[in-house]
Amino acid sequence: MMNVVILAAGQGKRMHSDLPKVLQPLAGKPMIECVLDTVARLPDVSRTVVVIGHRAEVVREALGSRSGLEFALQSPQLGTGHALQCALPQLDPEAGQTLVLLGDVPLVQPETIDRLTRVAGDGMAILTTVLRNPTGYGRILRQRGRIVAIVEQKDATEGQKQIREVNTGIMLLPTARLAGWLSELKSANAQGEYYLTDVIGLAVRDGVRINSARPRRSFEVEGVNSKTQLARLEGIWQDHQAELLTEAGVTVLDPSRLDVRGRLSCGRDVTIDVGCIFEGEVELGDGVSVGPYCVIRNARIARGARIEAFCHIDGAEVGDNARVGPYARLRPQAVLAEDVHAGNFVEIKKSNIGRGSKINHLSYIGDTDMGSGVNIGAGTITCNYDGVHKFRTTIGDNAFIGSDTQLIAPVTVGAGATLGAGTTLAKDAPAGELTLSRAPQRTIQGWRRPVREDAGQKPAPGAQAAGKDGAR
Ligand code: UD1
Ligand code: CA
């Protein structure tokens, strides 16, 4: 078993932001959530302690919904060694090893941690990497191949700065030795901090052998200290996501113009056009095509469905072979059955739309149960809200709703009913019948528009047809 400690108390000055560094979003979630998601996939974790300090309450609150976490407060923040010291009382002493992760090194993957634990055996190990430009990182000092110390950038000699093997900050330490080593740390260094990295020298002194492992991909150990580094890492992560998709057979029209902020799973022969953003958990079935510039969040799009350009889909389900958009908005709990068409400028919320029903133009359908084969004319609106309560609308199979109809919920349209265009439906419409509410049309013979006495032939601008004085 092992303890996990995530260091997340630092301020992150170089972010120039009020939001604590570890809450800055990467791949659609706060960086520290990325770390916690990795921890959740590790076997044999005894306790997980997050060290918080700078804006501690904000960080604690942001993670409040996650179970199984403990928090240790570090105040003031005197360095990474001091941070780990603050977590000591909460560690499980029975857990032989303690894994240290950094809240600002967000993309480390479980396989890499697994590698680290394997090289550590029941001893100690550091995750290191070799960088072309190691500036800013702690350098790994070796003698005859063995790690003997880590020196921070700010304390390094010119010679040491040439070393390109760096400390990723991720290490596995023997729990029983921590209290002793941490109490020996000194802050006599360039930053006046208690460096966790100085523990390495103490371990070597005590004859503890230090092994090292490398990550499979270099982005796993990139630290984020500024918005520039954050944006860079986001880009690398997105390239990686696009590559995983194309490797799996998805047609991504331009891999550099795709963003996956969560998990996107795709069937066979899926096509994704440029500029799409996928958030949360999204599933695209076999043969689905997504047009350009769609935002799709927490949604399931079933096989053969076509999402046209500029759609916004959130918390919705789209059935087999359905056609959505362009410019459609599907909101939470919109459930479209197979072959449904939801066309342009259509908004659907908390509604079940039965098989083959068509809502092709300019409509709002909310809190509605719609049968199959229904045709909704342009400009139809379900009036589901009286300012306080929400009410449902029920529309039976094969109903035909004329254009520009308002359905004042709660209201039911029977199967096969027809509503005339322009109807304001306040009472149920019986099945199979034509219902309409429309003032009879009339023509007033010989009526003339009023003219201004002083303005010759020109009709008064804004004059109302029946108004006495053409008020504006
Ligand atoms: C640290 C390492 C460096 C390594 C780099 C990798 C030390 C002394 N240096 O440097 O060797 O190459 O990470 O990214 O360990 N933190 C606290 N309390 C504190 C100070 C920091 O919790 O008092 C947290 C921060 O929130 C952050 C992490 O520890 O998540 C790392 O701190 P940071 O100041 O960014 O260290 P680096 O200078 O990047
Ligand atoms: Ca850092």
Short mmCIF file of C-alpha atoms and ligand atoms in Angstrom, two decimals:
data_model
loop_
_atom_site.label_atom_id
_atom_site.label_comp_id
_atom_site.label_asym_id
_atom_site.label_seq_id
_atom_site.Cartn_x
_atom_site.Cartn_y
_atom_site.Cartn_z
CA MET A 1 0.00 0.00 0.00
CA MET A 2 1.08 3.60 -0.45
CA ASN A 3 0.10 7.09 0.61
CA VAL A 4 -0.34 9.78 -2.00
CA VAL A 5 0.43 13.41 -1.21
CA ILE A 6 -0.40 16.10 -3.74
CA LEU A 7 1.37 19.40 -3.19
CA ALA A 8 -1.01 22.20 -4.04
CA ALA A 9 -0.41 24.97 -1.54
CA GLY A 10 1.71 27.30 -3.65
CA GLN A 11 0.44 30.59 -4.93
CA GLY A 12 1.63 30.38 -8.51
CA LYS A 13 2.65 34.03 -8.79
CA ARG A 14 3.65 33.66 -12.40
CA MET A 15 0.02 32.91 -13.38
CA HIS A 16 -0.97 36.51 -12.63
CA SER A 17 -4.41 35.28 -11.69
CA ASP A 18 -6.76 35.29 -8.72
CA LEU A 19 -7.63 31.68 -9.39
CA PRO A 20 -5.23 29.40 -7.48
CA LYS A 21 -2.74 27.78 -9.83
CA VAL A 22 -3.90 24.21 -9.27
CA LEU A 23 -7.46 25.23 -10.22
CA GLN A 24 -6.41 26.65 -13.58
CA PRO A 25 -8.16 24.51 -16.20
CA LEU A 26 -6.35 22.06 -18.43
CA ALA A 27 -8.16 19.71 -20.78
CA GLY A 28 -11.45 21.07 -19.42
CA LYS A 29 -10.86 20.59 -15.72
CA PRO A 30 -8.78 22.11 -12.94
CA MET A 31 -5.19 20.85 -13.15
CA ILE A 32 -5.46 19.20 -9.77
CA GLU A 33 -8.48 17.20 -10.97
CA CYS A 34 -6.28 15.76 -13.68
CA VAL A 35 -3.86 14.61 -10.98
CA LEU A 36 -6.68 13.19 -8.87
CA ASP A 37 -8.09 11.30 -11.85
CA THR A 38 -4.70 9.64 -12.24
CA VAL A 39 -4.61 8.81 -8.53
CA ALA A 40 -8.08 7.27 -8.82
CA ARG A 41 -6.65 4.80 -11.34
CA LEU A 42 -3.73 3.69 -9.15
CA PRO A 43 -3.93 0.39 -7.29
CA ASP A 44 -3.09 0.09 -3.60
CA VAL A 45 -3.61 3.68 -2.48
CA SER A 46 -4.16 3.95 1.23
CA ARG A 47 -4.67 7.67 1.86
CA THR A 48 -4.68 10.65 -0.47
CA VAL A 49 -3.70 13.94 1.16
CA VAL A 50 -3.90 17.25 -0.69
CA VAL A 51 -1.70 19.96 0.80
CA ILE A 52 -3.45 23.30 0.49
CA GLY A 53 -2.39 26.76 1.61
CA HIS A 54 -2.73 29.68 -0.76
CA ARG A 55 -6.50 30.32 -0.98
CA ALA A 56 -6.97 26.98 0.75
CA GLU A 57 -10.74 27.28 1.11
CA VAL A 58 -11.23 27.91 -2.59
CA VAL A 59 -9.24 24.79 -3.45
CA ARG A 60 -10.94 22.69 -0.79
CA GLU A 61 -14.35 23.79 -2.00
CA ALA A 62 -13.50 23.07 -5.62
CA LEU A 63 -12.64 19.49 -4.63
CA GLY A 64 -15.46 19.17 -2.11
CA SER A 65 -17.44 16.71 -4.16
CA ARG A 66 -14.62 14.18 -4.44
CA SER A 67 -14.70 11.45 -1.87
CA GLY A 68 -11.79 9.87 -0.06
CA LEU A 69 -9.62 12.97 0.05
CA GLU A 70 -7.91 14.44 3.08
CA PHE A 71 -6.60 17.96 3.25
CA ALA A 72 -3.56 19.24 5.10
CA LEU A 73 -3.15 22.95 5.61
CA GLN A 74 0.24 24.51 4.98
CA SER A 75 0.36 28.08 6.21
CA PRO A 76 2.59 29.88 5.54
CA GLN A 77 4.04 28.09 2.51
CA LEU A 78 7.72 27.52 3.24
CA GLY A 79 8.57 25.20 0.37
CA THR A 80 7.86 21.74 -0.99
CA GLY A 81 9.66 19.96 1.86
CA HIS A 82 7.66 21.90 4.42
CA ALA A 83 4.49 21.07 2.45
CA LEU A 84 5.13 17.34 2.75
CA GLN A 85 5.91 17.81 6.43
CA CYS A 86 2.46 19.34 6.92
CA ALA A 87 0.89 16.18 5.49
CA LEU A 88 2.82 13.79 7.74
CA PRO A 89 0.25 13.50 10.55
CA GLN A 90 -2.35 12.35 8.04
CA LEU A 91 -0.30 9.62 6.39
CA ASP A 92 -1.00 5.97 7.01
CA PRO A 93 2.16 4.76 8.80
CA GLU A 94 1.34 1.22 7.72
CA ALA A 95 1.65 2.23 4.07
CA GLY A 96 5.30 1.56 3.33
CA GLN A 97 5.74 4.18 0.64
CA THR A 98 4.53 7.68 -0.01
CA LEU A 99 4.08 8.99 -3.52
CA VAL A 100 4.52 12.73 -3.96
CA LEU A 101 2.70 14.35 -6.86
CA LEU A 102 2.57 18.04 -7.75
CA GLY A 103 -0.68 19.86 -8.35
CA ASP A 104 0.99 21.76 -11.17
CA VAL A 105 2.28 18.69 -13.04
CA PRO A 106 -1.14 17.62 -14.25
CA LEU A 107 -0.75 15.05 -16.99
CA VAL A 108 1.23 12.24 -15.43
CA GLN A 109 -0.38 8.92 -16.37
CA PRO A 110 -1.00 5.84 -14.19
CA GLU A 111 1.32 3.65 -16.32
CA THR A 112 4.18 5.98 -15.52
CA ILE A 113 3.50 5.85 -11.79
CA ASP A 114 3.37 2.10 -12.12
CA ARG A 115 6.83 2.18 -13.71
CA LEU A 116 8.09 4.31 -10.84
CA THR A 117 6.77 1.94 -8.19
CA ARG A 118 8.36 -1.00 -9.98
CA VAL A 119 11.84 0.55 -10.10
CA ALA A 120 11.50 1.64 -6.47
CA GLY A 121 10.90 -1.86 -5.17
CA ASP A 122 10.51 -1.27 -1.47
CA GLY A 123 13.02 1.61 -1.61
CA MET A 124 12.92 5.00 -3.19
CA ALA A 125 12.60 6.36 -6.72
CA ILE A 126 12.40 9.64 -8.61
CA LEU A 127 10.69 10.26 -11.90
CA THR A 128 13.19 12.15 -14.05
CA THR A 129 13.26 13.28 -17.63
CA VAL A 130 15.76 14.74 -20.05
CA LEU A 131 14.84 18.08 -21.54
CA ARG A 132 16.38 20.00 -24.39
CA ASN A 133 15.74 23.14 -22.36
CA PRO A 134 15.88 22.28 -18.64
CA THR A 135 15.65 25.89 -17.44
CA GLY A 136 13.59 26.24 -14.27
CA TYR A 137 13.70 22.61 -13.21
CA GLY A 138 15.78 20.98 -10.48
CA ARG A 139 18.79 19.15 -11.95
CA ILE A 140 19.64 15.54 -11.16
CA LEU A 141 23.22 15.10 -9.95
CA ARG A 142 24.68 11.64 -10.46
CA GLN A 143 27.94 10.03 -9.45
CA ARG A 144 28.97 6.85 -11.25
CA GLY A 145 25.43 6.69 -12.56
CA ARG A 146 23.77 6.88 -9.14
CA ILE A 147 21.59 9.80 -8.12
CA VAL A 148 23.28 11.72 -5.31
CA ALA A 149 21.39 15.00 -5.13
CA ILE A 150 19.01 17.44 -6.79
CA VAL A 151 20.00 21.06 -7.20
CA GLU A 152 17.41 23.71 -7.94
CA GLN A 153 17.85 26.04 -10.93
CA LYS A 154 18.34 29.06 -8.69
CA ASP A 155 21.04 27.33 -6.64
CA ALA A 156 22.83 25.62 -9.53
CA THR A 157 26.36 26.44 -10.65
CA GLU A 158 26.93 27.22 -14.32
CA GLY A 159 28.24 23.69 -14.73
CA GLN A 160 25.19 22.13 -13.08
CA LYS A 161 22.89 24.20 -15.27
CA GLN A 162 24.26 22.28 -18.26
CA ILE A 163 22.73 19.07 -16.89
CA ARG A 164 19.65 18.20 -18.88
CA GLU A 165 18.25 15.44 -16.69
CA VAL A 166 15.68 17.09 -14.42
CA ASN A 167 13.51 16.34 -11.43
CA THR A 168 9.86 16.06 -12.44
CA GLY A 169 8.92 16.57 -8.79
CA ILE A 170 7.25 13.16 -8.67
CA MET A 171 8.88 10.73 -6.29
CA LEU A 172 8.28 7.69 -4.15
CA LEU A 173 9.68 7.77 -0.63
CA PRO A 174 9.80 5.38 2.33
CA THR A 175 7.09 6.58 4.74
CA ALA A 176 9.00 5.59 7.88
CA ARG A 177 12.01 7.78 7.02
CA LEU A 178 10.09 10.94 6.13
CA ALA A 179 9.68 12.51 9.56
CA GLY A 180 13.41 12.26 10.24
CA TRP A 181 14.59 13.59 6.90
CA LEU A 182 12.08 16.43 6.70
CA SER A 183 13.02 17.67 10.17
CA GLU A 184 16.62 17.96 8.98
CA LEU A 185 15.84 20.25 6.03
CA LYS A 186 17.42 23.70 6.05
CA SER A 187 16.21 26.77 4.22
CA ALA A 188 19.66 28.17 3.49
CA ASN A 189 19.20 28.40 -0.26
CA ALA A 190 18.47 30.95 -2.95
CA GLN A 191 14.72 30.93 -2.27
CA GLY A 192 14.87 30.59 1.52
CA GLU A 193 12.60 27.54 1.29
CA TYR A 194 12.58 24.04 2.71
CA TYR A 195 13.13 22.02 -0.45
CA LEU A 196 11.76 18.51 -0.67
CA THR A 197 14.54 17.89 -3.17
CA ASP A 198 17.13 18.14 -0.35
CA VAL A 199 15.76 14.88 1.04
CA ILE A 200 17.65 13.11 -1.76
CA GLY A 201 21.02 14.13 -0.32
CA LEU A 202 19.93 12.95 3.14
CA ALA A 203 18.76 9.62 1.79
CA VAL A 204 22.08 9.09 0.04
CA ARG A 205 23.91 9.94 3.27
CA ASP A 206 21.82 7.29 5.04
CA GLY A 207 22.76 4.71 2.43
CA VAL A 208 19.33 4.53 0.82
CA ARG A 209 19.60 3.72 -2.84
CA ILE A 210 17.66 5.97 -5.22
CA ASN A 211 16.36 4.58 -8.46
CA SER A 212 14.80 6.51 -11.28
CA ALA A 213 12.25 6.02 -14.02
CA ARG A 214 11.27 8.06 -17.07
CA PRO A 215 7.78 8.82 -18.34
CA ARG A 216 6.67 7.34 -21.62
CA ARG A 217 5.77 10.73 -23.07
CA SER A 218 7.38 13.99 -22.12
CA PHE A 219 4.13 15.95 -21.68
CA GLU A 220 3.36 13.81 -18.64
CA VAL A 221 5.92 15.65 -16.56
CA GLU A 222 5.62 19.19 -17.84
CA GLY A 223 5.10 21.57 -14.98
CA VAL A 224 2.79 24.55 -15.39
CA ASN A 225 3.92 27.80 -13.81
CA SER A 226 2.55 30.39 -16.23
CA LYS A 227 -0.33 30.88 -18.65
CA THR A 228 2.15 30.44 -21.47
CA GLN A 229 3.10 26.98 -20.20
CA LEU A 230 -0.57 26.21 -19.57
CA ALA A 231 -1.54 27.07 -23.15
CA ARG A 232 1.42 25.11 -24.49
CA LEU A 233 0.53 22.00 -22.49
CA GLU A 234 -3.12 22.29 -23.54
CA GLY A 235 -1.97 22.29 -27.15
CA ILE A 236 0.22 19.24 -26.64
CA TRP A 237 -2.61 17.41 -24.87
CA GLN A 238 -5.07 18.25 -27.66
CA ASP A 239 -2.63 17.03 -30.32
CA HIS A 240 -2.34 13.82 -28.32
CA GLN A 241 -6.15 13.44 -28.12
CA ALA A 242 -6.50 13.99 -31.86
CA GLU A 243 -3.81 11.44 -32.53
CA LEU A 244 -5.50 8.83 -30.34
CA LEU A 245 -8.72 9.40 -32.31
CA THR A 246 -7.18 9.22 -35.76
CA GLU A 247 -5.14 6.15 -34.73
CA ALA A 248 -8.44 4.54 -33.76
CA GLY A 249 -9.93 5.27 -37.18
CA VAL A 250 -11.82 8.50 -36.67
CA THR A 251 -11.72 10.96 -39.58
CA VAL A 252 -10.67 14.24 -38.05
CA LEU A 253 -10.62 16.80 -40.84
CA ASP A 254 -8.01 18.95 -39.14
CA PRO A 255 -6.43 17.48 -36.01
CA SER A 256 -5.12 20.89 -35.02
CA ARG A 257 -8.67 22.24 -34.87
CA LEU A 258 -10.26 19.80 -32.44
CA ASP A 259 -10.64 20.14 -28.68
CA VAL A 260 -11.50 17.31 -26.36
CA ARG A 261 -12.05 18.49 -22.81
CA GLY A 262 -13.08 15.23 -21.24
CA ARG A 263 -13.60 11.85 -22.85
CA LEU A 264 -14.76 11.29 -26.39
CA SER A 265 -15.47 7.75 -27.48
CA CYS A 266 -16.18 7.02 -31.13
CA GLY A 267 -17.50 4.06 -33.09
CA ARG A 268 -16.35 3.15 -36.59
CA ASP A 269 -16.35 5.60 -39.47
CA VAL A 270 -17.00 8.69 -37.44
CA THR A 271 -16.21 12.02 -39.11
CA ILE A 272 -15.51 15.23 -37.24
CA ASP A 273 -15.19 18.50 -39.09
CA VAL A 274 -13.10 21.44 -37.91
CA GLY A 275 -13.55 23.59 -34.84
CA CYS A 276 -15.55 21.15 -32.71
CA ILE A 277 -15.31 21.08 -28.94
CA PHE A 278 -16.22 17.98 -26.95
CA GLU A 279 -16.67 18.33 -23.22
CA GLY A 280 -17.34 15.84 -20.43
CA GLU A 281 -18.36 12.38 -21.59
CA VAL A 282 -19.37 12.22 -25.22
CA GLU A 283 -20.18 9.12 -27.23
CA LEU A 284 -20.45 9.10 -31.01
CA GLY A 285 -21.87 5.91 -32.54
CA ASP A 286 -20.81 4.22 -35.78
CA GLY A 287 -21.05 6.42 -38.85
CA VAL A 288 -21.86 9.63 -36.97
CA SER A 289 -20.77 12.82 -38.67
CA VAL A 290 -20.31 16.09 -36.86
CA GLY A 291 -20.21 19.25 -38.93
CA PRO A 292 -17.94 22.22 -38.28
CA TYR A 293 -18.00 24.33 -35.14
CA CYS A 294 -20.18 22.23 -32.88
CA VAL A 295 -19.97 22.19 -29.09
CA ILE A 296 -21.03 18.82 -27.69
CA ARG A 297 -21.04 18.15 -23.97
CA ASN A 298 -22.09 15.05 -22.02
CA ALA A 299 -24.08 13.61 -24.89
CA ARG A 300 -24.76 10.39 -26.76
CA ILE A 301 -25.14 10.54 -30.49
CA ALA A 302 -26.31 7.22 -31.89
CA ARG A 303 -25.19 5.49 -35.07
CA GLY A 304 -25.64 7.20 -38.38
CA ALA A 305 -26.78 10.50 -36.88
CA ARG A 306 -25.70 13.68 -38.62
CA ILE A 307 -24.98 16.81 -36.68
CA GLU A 308 -24.75 19.76 -39.03
CA ALA A 309 -22.66 22.89 -38.50
CA PHE A 310 -22.89 25.17 -35.48
CA CYS A 311 -24.88 22.96 -33.12
CA HIS A 312 -24.76 23.18 -29.35
CA ILE A 313 -25.61 19.91 -27.63
CA ASP A 314 -25.52 19.55 -23.87
CA GLY A 315 -26.77 16.63 -21.80
CA ALA A 316 -28.85 15.29 -24.69
CA GLU A 317 -29.31 12.03 -26.55
CA VAL A 318 -29.66 11.79 -30.29
CA GLY A 319 -31.10 8.60 -31.81
CA ASP A 320 -30.00 6.51 -34.79
CA ASN A 321 -29.91 8.36 -38.11
CA ALA A 322 -31.30 11.55 -36.64
CA ARG A 323 -30.45 14.87 -38.29
CA VAL A 324 -29.69 17.86 -36.14
CA GLY A 325 -28.95 21.41 -37.16
CA PRO A 326 -27.43 23.48 -38.56
CA TYR A 327 -27.77 25.86 -35.63
CA ALA A 328 -29.69 23.60 -33.29
CA ARG A 329 -29.47 23.71 -29.53
CA LEU A 330 -30.21 20.56 -27.57
CA ARG A 331 -30.28 21.15 -23.85
CA PRO A 332 -30.20 18.72 -20.93
CA GLN A 333 -32.64 15.81 -21.14
CA ALA A 334 -33.53 16.38 -24.73
CA VAL A 335 -33.95 12.81 -25.99
CA LEU A 336 -34.39 12.40 -29.72
CA ALA A 337 -35.45 8.98 -30.99
CA GLU A 338 -34.28 7.52 -34.28
CA ASP A 339 -34.83 9.44 -37.51
CA VAL A 340 -35.84 12.64 -35.76
CA HIS A 341 -35.04 15.87 -37.58
CA ALA A 342 -34.35 18.90 -35.42
CA GLY A 343 -33.51 21.63 -37.82
CA ASN A 344 -32.16 25.11 -37.84
CA PHE A 345 -32.71 27.50 -34.97
CA VAL A 346 -34.50 24.88 -32.92
CA GLU A 347 -34.08 24.62 -29.17
CA ILE A 348 -35.18 21.48 -27.33
CA LYS A 349 -35.02 20.97 -23.58
CA LYS A 350 -36.18 18.17 -21.23
CA SER A 351 -38.28 16.58 -23.94
CA ASN A 352 -38.77 13.20 -25.53
CA ILE A 353 -39.14 13.38 -29.28
CA GLY A 354 -40.57 10.22 -30.82
CA ARG A 355 -39.29 8.38 -33.84
CA GLY A 356 -39.33 10.24 -37.14
CA SER A 357 -40.79 13.45 -35.75
CA LYS A 358 -39.68 16.64 -37.46
CA ILE A 359 -39.05 20.03 -35.93
CA ASN A 360 -37.39 21.69 -38.81
CA HIS A 361 -37.37 25.42 -38.23
CA LEU A 362 -37.26 28.10 -35.54
CA SER A 363 -38.98 26.36 -32.64
CA TYR A 364 -38.75 26.00 -28.89
CA ILE A 365 -39.78 22.66 -27.47
CA GLY A 366 -39.43 22.36 -23.69
CA ASP A 367 -40.86 19.91 -21.14
CA THR A 368 -42.61 17.97 -23.87
CA ASP A 369 -43.45 14.36 -24.60
CA MET A 370 -43.86 14.03 -28.32
CA GLY A 371 -44.94 10.86 -30.08
CA SER A 372 -43.64 9.58 -33.38
CA GLY A 373 -44.27 10.96 -36.85
CA VAL A 374 -45.18 14.40 -35.54
CA ASN A 375 -44.64 17.43 -37.75
CA ILE A 376 -43.95 20.70 -36.00
CA GLY A 377 -44.36 23.77 -38.17
CA ALA A 378 -41.95 26.68 -38.21
CA GLY A 379 -42.03 29.01 -35.24
CA THR A 380 -43.85 26.67 -32.87
CA ILE A 381 -43.34 27.35 -29.19
CA THR A 382 -44.24 25.37 -26.11
CA CYS A 383 -45.10 27.90 -23.43
CA ASN A 384 -43.90 25.78 -20.53
CA TYR A 385 -43.33 28.42 -17.90
CA ASP A 386 -45.73 30.75 -16.12
CA GLY A 387 -42.95 32.61 -14.37
CA VAL A 388 -42.99 30.26 -11.39
CA HIS A 389 -43.86 26.73 -12.49
CA LYS A 390 -42.92 24.55 -15.42
CA PHE A 391 -45.63 22.50 -17.14
CA ARG A 392 -45.51 19.68 -19.67
CA THR A 393 -46.90 19.47 -23.15
CA THR A 394 -47.97 16.15 -24.65
CA ILE A 395 -48.25 15.66 -28.37
CA GLY A 396 -49.64 12.37 -29.72
CA ASP A 397 -48.32 10.33 -32.67
CA ASN A 398 -48.70 11.82 -36.14
CA ALA A 399 -50.02 15.15 -34.93
CA PHE A 400 -49.48 18.07 -37.30
CA ILE A 401 -48.79 21.40 -35.67
CA GLY A 402 -49.23 24.39 -37.98
CA SER A 403 -46.61 27.13 -38.11
CA ASP A 404 -46.42 29.82 -35.46
CA THR A 405 -48.38 27.88 -32.89
CA GLN A 406 -48.11 28.41 -29.15
CA LEU A 407 -48.91 25.45 -26.95
CA ILE A 408 -49.74 26.76 -23.49
CA ALA A 409 -48.77 23.99 -21.09
CA PRO A 410 -50.10 21.93 -19.47
CA VAL A 411 -51.80 20.88 -22.66
CA THR A 412 -52.27 17.75 -24.73
CA VAL A 413 -52.60 17.37 -28.46
CA GLY A 414 -54.23 14.05 -29.34
CA ALA A 415 -52.81 11.58 -31.84
CA GLY A 416 -53.38 12.58 -35.45
CA ALA A 417 -54.69 16.01 -34.45
CA THR A 418 -54.03 18.98 -36.70
CA LEU A 419 -53.54 22.50 -35.36
CA GLY A 420 -54.08 25.38 -37.73
CA ALA A 421 -51.25 27.85 -38.25
CA GLY A 422 -51.12 30.62 -35.69
CA THR A 423 -53.06 28.73 -33.06
CA THR A 424 -52.69 29.64 -29.41
CA LEU A 425 -53.63 26.36 -27.81
CA ALA A 426 -54.81 26.81 -24.24
CA LYS A 427 -57.03 23.72 -24.01
CA ASP A 428 -56.43 20.15 -25.14
CA ALA A 429 -56.84 19.43 -28.84
CA PRO A 430 -58.77 16.23 -29.54
CA ALA A 431 -57.22 13.39 -31.52
CA GLY A 432 -57.85 13.28 -35.23
CA GLU A 433 -59.55 16.69 -35.45
CA LEU A 434 -58.55 20.10 -36.76
CA THR A 435 -58.27 22.66 -34.00
CA LEU A 436 -57.47 26.29 -34.58
CA SER A 437 -57.76 29.55 -32.72
CA ARG A 438 -57.66 32.33 -35.15
CA ALA A 439 -59.64 35.56 -35.53
CA PRO A 440 -61.58 35.34 -38.79
CA GLN A 441 -59.84 37.25 -41.57
CA ARG A 442 -61.68 40.29 -42.92
CA THR A 443 -61.04 42.99 -45.47
CA ILE A 444 -62.24 46.56 -45.04
CA GLN A 445 -63.23 47.74 -48.45
CA GLY A 446 -62.05 51.18 -49.49
CA TRP A 447 -59.95 51.84 -46.37
CA ARG A 448 -57.21 54.46 -46.90
CA ARG A 449 -54.05 55.03 -44.96
CA PRO A 450 -54.07 58.39 -43.21
CA VAL A 451 -51.93 61.08 -44.82
CA ARG A 452 -50.32 64.08 -43.20
CA GLU A 453 -52.01 67.29 -44.23
CA ASP A 454 -48.68 69.13 -44.66
CA ALA A 455 -46.70 66.32 -46.29
CA GLY A 456 -48.29 65.85 -49.64
CA GLN A 457 -48.46 62.24 -50.74
CA LYS A 458 -45.95 60.71 -48.28
CA PRO A 459 -47.55 58.40 -45.72
CA ALA A 460 -46.68 59.36 -42.15
CA PRO A 461 -43.72 57.22 -41.09
CA GLY A 462 -44.67 54.74 -38.39
CA ALA A 463 -48.34 55.47 -38.75
CA GLN A 464 -50.40 52.60 -37.39
CA ALA A 465 -52.96 51.22 -39.71
CA ALA A 466 -55.95 51.91 -37.51
CA GLY A 467 -54.40 54.51 -35.18
CA LYS A 468 -56.17 57.85 -35.05
CA ASP A 469 -53.16 60.11 -34.85
CA GLY A 470 -50.27 57.95 -36.07
CA ALA A 471 -48.57 57.93 -32.67
CA ARG A 472 -44.89 56.93 -32.79
C1 UD1 B 1 9.67 21.95 -8.16
C2 UD1 B 1 10.94 21.19 -7.71
C3 UD1 B 1 11.87 21.08 -8.90
C4 UD1 B 1 11.17 20.38 -10.05
C5 UD1 B 1 9.84 21.07 -10.39
C6 UD1 B 1 9.07 20.20 -11.35
C7 UD1 B 1 11.38 21.68 -5.35
C8 UD1 B 1 12.14 22.49 -4.40
N1 UD1 B 1 11.57 21.91 -6.64
O1 UD1 B 1 10.09 23.25 -8.53
O2 UD1 B 1 13.05 20.33 -8.52
O3 UD1 B 1 12.03 20.34 -11.17
O4 UD1 B 1 9.04 21.24 -9.23
O5 UD1 B 1 7.91 20.83 -11.82
O6 UD1 B 1 10.64 20.80 -4.92
N2 UD1 B 1 4.02 23.88 -3.13
C9 UD1 B 1 3.40 23.76 -1.91
N3 UD1 B 1 3.92 24.45 -0.84
C10 UD1 B 1 5.00 25.24 -0.97
C11 UD1 B 1 5.63 25.35 -2.22
C12 UD1 B 1 5.11 24.65 -3.30
O7 UD1 B 1 2.41 23.04 -1.75
O8 UD1 B 1 5.41 25.83 0.05
C13 UD1 B 1 3.44 23.14 -4.28
C14 UD1 B 1 2.99 24.07 -5.38
O9 UD1 B 1 1.60 24.39 -5.23
C15 UD1 B 1 3.22 23.24 -6.63
C16 UD1 B 1 4.34 22.31 -6.26
O10 UD1 B 1 4.43 22.31 -4.85
O11 UD1 B 1 2.07 22.49 -6.97
C17 UD1 B 1 5.68 22.73 -6.86
O12 UD1 B 1 6.00 24.03 -6.40
P1 UD1 B 1 6.70 25.10 -7.32
O13 UD1 B 1 6.93 26.31 -6.52
O14 UD1 B 1 5.97 25.22 -8.59
O15 UD1 B 1 8.11 24.37 -7.55
P2 UD1 B 1 9.06 24.48 -8.81
O16 UD1 B 1 9.88 25.73 -8.69
O17 UD1 B 1 8.32 24.26 -10.04
CA CA B 2 6.18 24.14 -10.58
#
